[in-house]
mmCIF file of C-alpha atoms in Angstrom:
data_model
loop_
_atom_site.group_PDB
_atom_site.id
_atom_site.type_symbol
_atom_site.label_atom_id
_atom_site.label_comp_id
_atom_site.label_asym_id
_atom_site.label_seq_id
_atom_site.Cartn_x
_atom_site.Cartn_y
_atom_site.Cartn_z
ATOM 1 C CA UNK A 7 -8.116 7.801 -1.380
ATOM 2 C CA UNK A 8 -6.262 9.069 1.741
ATOM 3 C CA UNK A 9 -2.559 8.205 1.442
ATOM 4 C CA UNK A 10 -0.162 8.341 4.423
ATOM 5 C CA UNK A 11 3.479 7.436 4.853
ATOM 6 C CA UNK A 12 4.649 4.904 7.445
ATOM 7 C CA UNK A 13 8.155 5.393 8.948
ATOM 8 C CA UNK A 14 8.842 7.409 5.755
ATOM 9 C CA UNK A 15 9.478 4.073 3.948
ATOM 10 C CA UNK A 16 6.166 2.924 2.497
ATOM 11 C CA UNK A 17 2.784 4.419 1.730
ATOM 12 C CA UNK A 18 -0.586 3.169 2.886
ATOM 13 C CA UNK A 19 -4.213 3.714 2.067
ATOM 14 C CA UNK A 20 -5.915 5.106 5.300
ATOM 15 C CA UNK A 21 -9.440 4.166 4.625
ATOM 16 C CA UNK A 22 -10.881 1.448 6.838
ATOM 17 C CA UNK A 23 -13.321 0.348 4.144
ATOM 18 C CA UNK A 24 -10.556 -0.419 1.704
ATOM 19 C CA UNK A 25 -10.507 -4.133 2.853
ATOM 20 C CA UNK A 26 -14.120 -4.404 1.670
ATOM 21 C CA UNK A 27 -13.276 -3.406 -1.952
ATOM 22 C CA UNK A 28 -10.143 -5.390 -2.263
ATOM 23 C CA UNK A 29 -8.757 -8.864 -1.889
ATOM 24 C CA UNK A 30 -5.318 -10.391 -1.378
ATOM 25 C CA UNK A 31 -3.155 -13.291 -2.546
ATOM 26 C CA UNK A 32 -0.801 -14.609 0.187
ATOM 27 C CA UNK A 33 2.903 -14.647 -0.824
ATOM 28 C CA UNK A 34 4.393 -18.115 -0.763
ATOM 29 C CA UNK A 35 7.543 -16.653 0.701
ATOM 30 C CA UNK A 36 6.705 -13.444 2.619
ATOM 31 C CA UNK A 37 9.815 -11.218 2.798
ATOM 32 C CA UNK A 38 11.107 -9.040 5.625
ATOM 33 C CA UNK A 39 12.046 -5.578 4.512
ATOM 34 C CA UNK A 40 13.582 -3.694 7.383
ATOM 35 C CA UNK A 41 10.899 -3.490 10.134
ATOM 36 C CA UNK A 42 8.126 -4.671 7.908
ATOM 37 C CA UNK A 43 7.037 -7.914 6.261
ATOM 38 C CA UNK A 44 5.446 -8.156 2.837
ATOM 39 C CA UNK A 45 2.684 -10.726 3.426
ATOM 40 C CA UNK A 46 0.380 -10.649 0.343
ATOM 41 C CA UNK A 47 -0.413 -9.043 -3.014
ATOM 42 C CA UNK A 48 -3.100 -6.460 -2.577
ATOM 43 C CA UNK A 49 -5.640 -6.469 -5.451
ATOM 44 C CA UNK A 50 -8.783 -4.643 -6.611
ATOM 45 C CA UNK A 51 -11.876 -6.912 -5.830
ATOM 46 C CA UNK A 52 -13.521 -6.021 -9.153
ATOM 47 C CA UNK A 53 -10.734 -6.245 -11.723
ATOM 48 C CA UNK A 54 -7.802 -7.878 -9.921
ATOM 49 C CA UNK A 55 -5.459 -5.022 -10.785
ATOM 50 C CA UNK A 56 -2.607 -4.942 -8.239
ATOM 51 C CA UNK A 57 -2.710 -1.954 -5.988
ATOM 52 C CA UNK A 58 0.228 -2.961 -3.876
ATOM 53 C CA UNK A 59 1.013 -5.269 -0.980
ATOM 54 C CA UNK A 60 -0.270 -6.145 2.496
ATOM 55 C CA UNK A 61 2.465 -5.243 4.862
ATOM 56 C CA UNK A 62 2.824 -6.254 8.473
ATOM 57 C CA UNK A 63 4.340 -3.425 10.416
ATOM 58 C CA UNK A 64 4.364 -3.180 14.243
ATOM 59 C CA UNK A 65 1.999 -6.200 14.462
ATOM 60 C CA UNK A 66 -0.612 -4.410 12.264
ATOM 61 C CA UNK A 67 -1.535 -5.327 8.612
ATOM 62 C CA UNK A 68 -1.508 -2.303 6.291
ATOM 63 C CA UNK A 69 -2.577 -1.863 2.673
ATOM 64 C CA UNK A 70 0.661 -0.589 1.163
ATOM 65 C CA UNK A 71 0.358 1.200 -2.256
ATOM 66 C CA UNK A 72 2.700 0.647 -5.197
ATOM 67 C CA UNK A 73 3.481 4.046 -6.745
ATOM 68 C CA UNK A 74 3.507 2.723 -10.273
ATOM 69 C CA UNK A 75 -0.029 1.248 -9.856
ATOM 70 C CA UNK A 76 -1.636 4.653 -10.271
ATOM 71 C CA UNK A 77 -1.864 7.282 -12.989
ATOM 72 C CA UNK A 78 -1.304 10.860 -11.830
ATOM 73 C CA UNK A 79 -2.357 14.099 -13.513
ATOM 74 C CA UNK A 80 -1.499 17.607 -12.681
ATOM 75 C CA UNK A 81 -4.847 19.492 -12.423
ATOM 76 C CA UNK A 82 -3.139 22.748 -11.496
ATOM 77 C CA UNK A 83 -1.836 23.013 -15.066
ATOM 78 C CA UNK A 84 -5.349 23.621 -16.482
ATOM 79 C CA UNK A 85 -4.034 25.615 -19.469
ATOM 80 C CA UNK A 86 -1.577 22.841 -20.411
ATOM 81 C CA UNK A 87 -3.748 20.021 -19.022
ATOM 82 C CA UNK A 88 -0.983 17.399 -18.769
ATOM 83 C CA UNK A 89 -1.455 13.853 -19.804
ATOM 84 C CA UNK A 90 -1.759 11.232 -16.927
ATOM 85 C CA UNK A 91 1.607 9.693 -16.035
ATOM 86 C CA UNK A 92 2.684 6.584 -14.282
ATOM 87 C CA UNK A 93 5.360 7.393 -11.833
ATOM 88 C CA UNK A 94 7.727 4.694 -10.612
ATOM 89 C CA UNK A 95 8.662 5.976 -7.082
ATOM 90 C CA UNK A 96 6.949 7.644 -4.208
ATOM 91 C CA UNK A 97 9.979 10.050 -3.943
ATOM 92 C CA UNK A 98 9.156 11.341 -7.424
ATOM 93 C CA UNK A 99 5.476 11.591 -6.634
ATOM 94 C CA UNK A 100 6.201 13.592 -3.509
ATOM 95 C CA UNK A 101 8.533 16.008 -5.317
ATOM 96 C CA UNK A 102 6.333 16.550 -8.410
ATOM 97 C CA UNK A 103 2.721 16.024 -7.316
ATOM 98 C CA UNK A 104 1.794 16.233 -3.691
ATOM 99 C CA UNK A 105 3.049 15.938 -0.051
ATOM 100 C CA UNK A 106 2.160 12.809 1.850
ATOM 101 C CA UNK A 107 1.587 13.208 5.614
ATOM 102 C CA UNK A 108 2.791 10.522 8.054
ATOM 103 C CA UNK A 109 0.279 8.010 9.512
ATOM 104 C CA UNK A 110 -0.980 9.144 12.909
ATOM 105 C CA UNK A 111 -4.014 6.722 13.471
ATOM 106 C CA UNK A 112 -2.873 3.195 13.057
ATOM 107 C CA UNK A 113 -6.043 1.794 14.757
ATOM 108 C CA UNK A 114 -8.219 2.962 11.830
ATOM 109 C CA UNK A 115 -6.264 0.466 9.677
ATOM 110 C CA UNK A 116 -6.791 -2.539 11.893
ATOM 111 C CA UNK A 117 -10.264 -3.489 10.407
ATOM 112 C CA UNK A 118 -8.816 -6.543 8.593
ATOM 113 C CA UNK A 119 -11.067 -9.583 8.561
ATOM 114 C CA UNK A 120 -10.282 -12.145 11.151
ATOM 115 C CA UNK A 121 -9.860 -14.770 8.410
ATOM 116 C CA UNK A 122 -7.221 -12.686 6.592
ATOM 117 C CA UNK A 123 -5.424 -11.837 9.798
ATOM 118 C CA UNK A 124 -5.186 -15.554 10.823
ATOM 119 C CA UNK A 125 -4.040 -16.480 7.235
ATOM 120 C CA UNK A 126 -1.248 -13.908 7.345
ATOM 121 C CA UNK A 127 -0.205 -14.748 10.874
ATOM 122 C CA UNK A 128 0.483 -18.421 9.848
ATOM 123 C CA UNK A 129 3.065 -17.401 7.259
ATOM 124 C CA UNK A 130 6.778 -18.158 7.693
ATOM 125 C CA UNK A 131 8.773 -15.040 6.948
ATOM 126 C CA UNK A 132 11.876 -14.937 4.796
ATOM 127 C CA UNK A 133 14.639 -12.365 4.919
ATOM 128 C CA UNK A 134 15.315 -10.523 1.630
ATOM 129 C CA UNK A 135 18.914 -11.883 1.899
ATOM 130 C CA UNK A 136 17.644 -15.607 1.750
#
């Protein structure tokens, strides 16, 4: 999975095929978070595990990953072979596990189905202060 940061505030999966192996559940009350809007829960198509959220940013829908949805393991500690850990924040992941480059190719993420795009575009957005 190729992970990139967007505006140094959220982290997205940069694989245009990700929409084919996942599904989403539209939020009843999408929320605006700064310059982005959380539109839907983003789920594994096979097991319904929540990977993150679908975020609208700069008129593009992006698959945003939740840090705590993944287990991380340090493979560079082969002698100690650490146990997989669930980390709560991307800041901690970046400090302890790996660097995450910024997104540079937004168009590759625009392969959202027409049906999903229309569904998300019809939502009324709510501010986080409402």
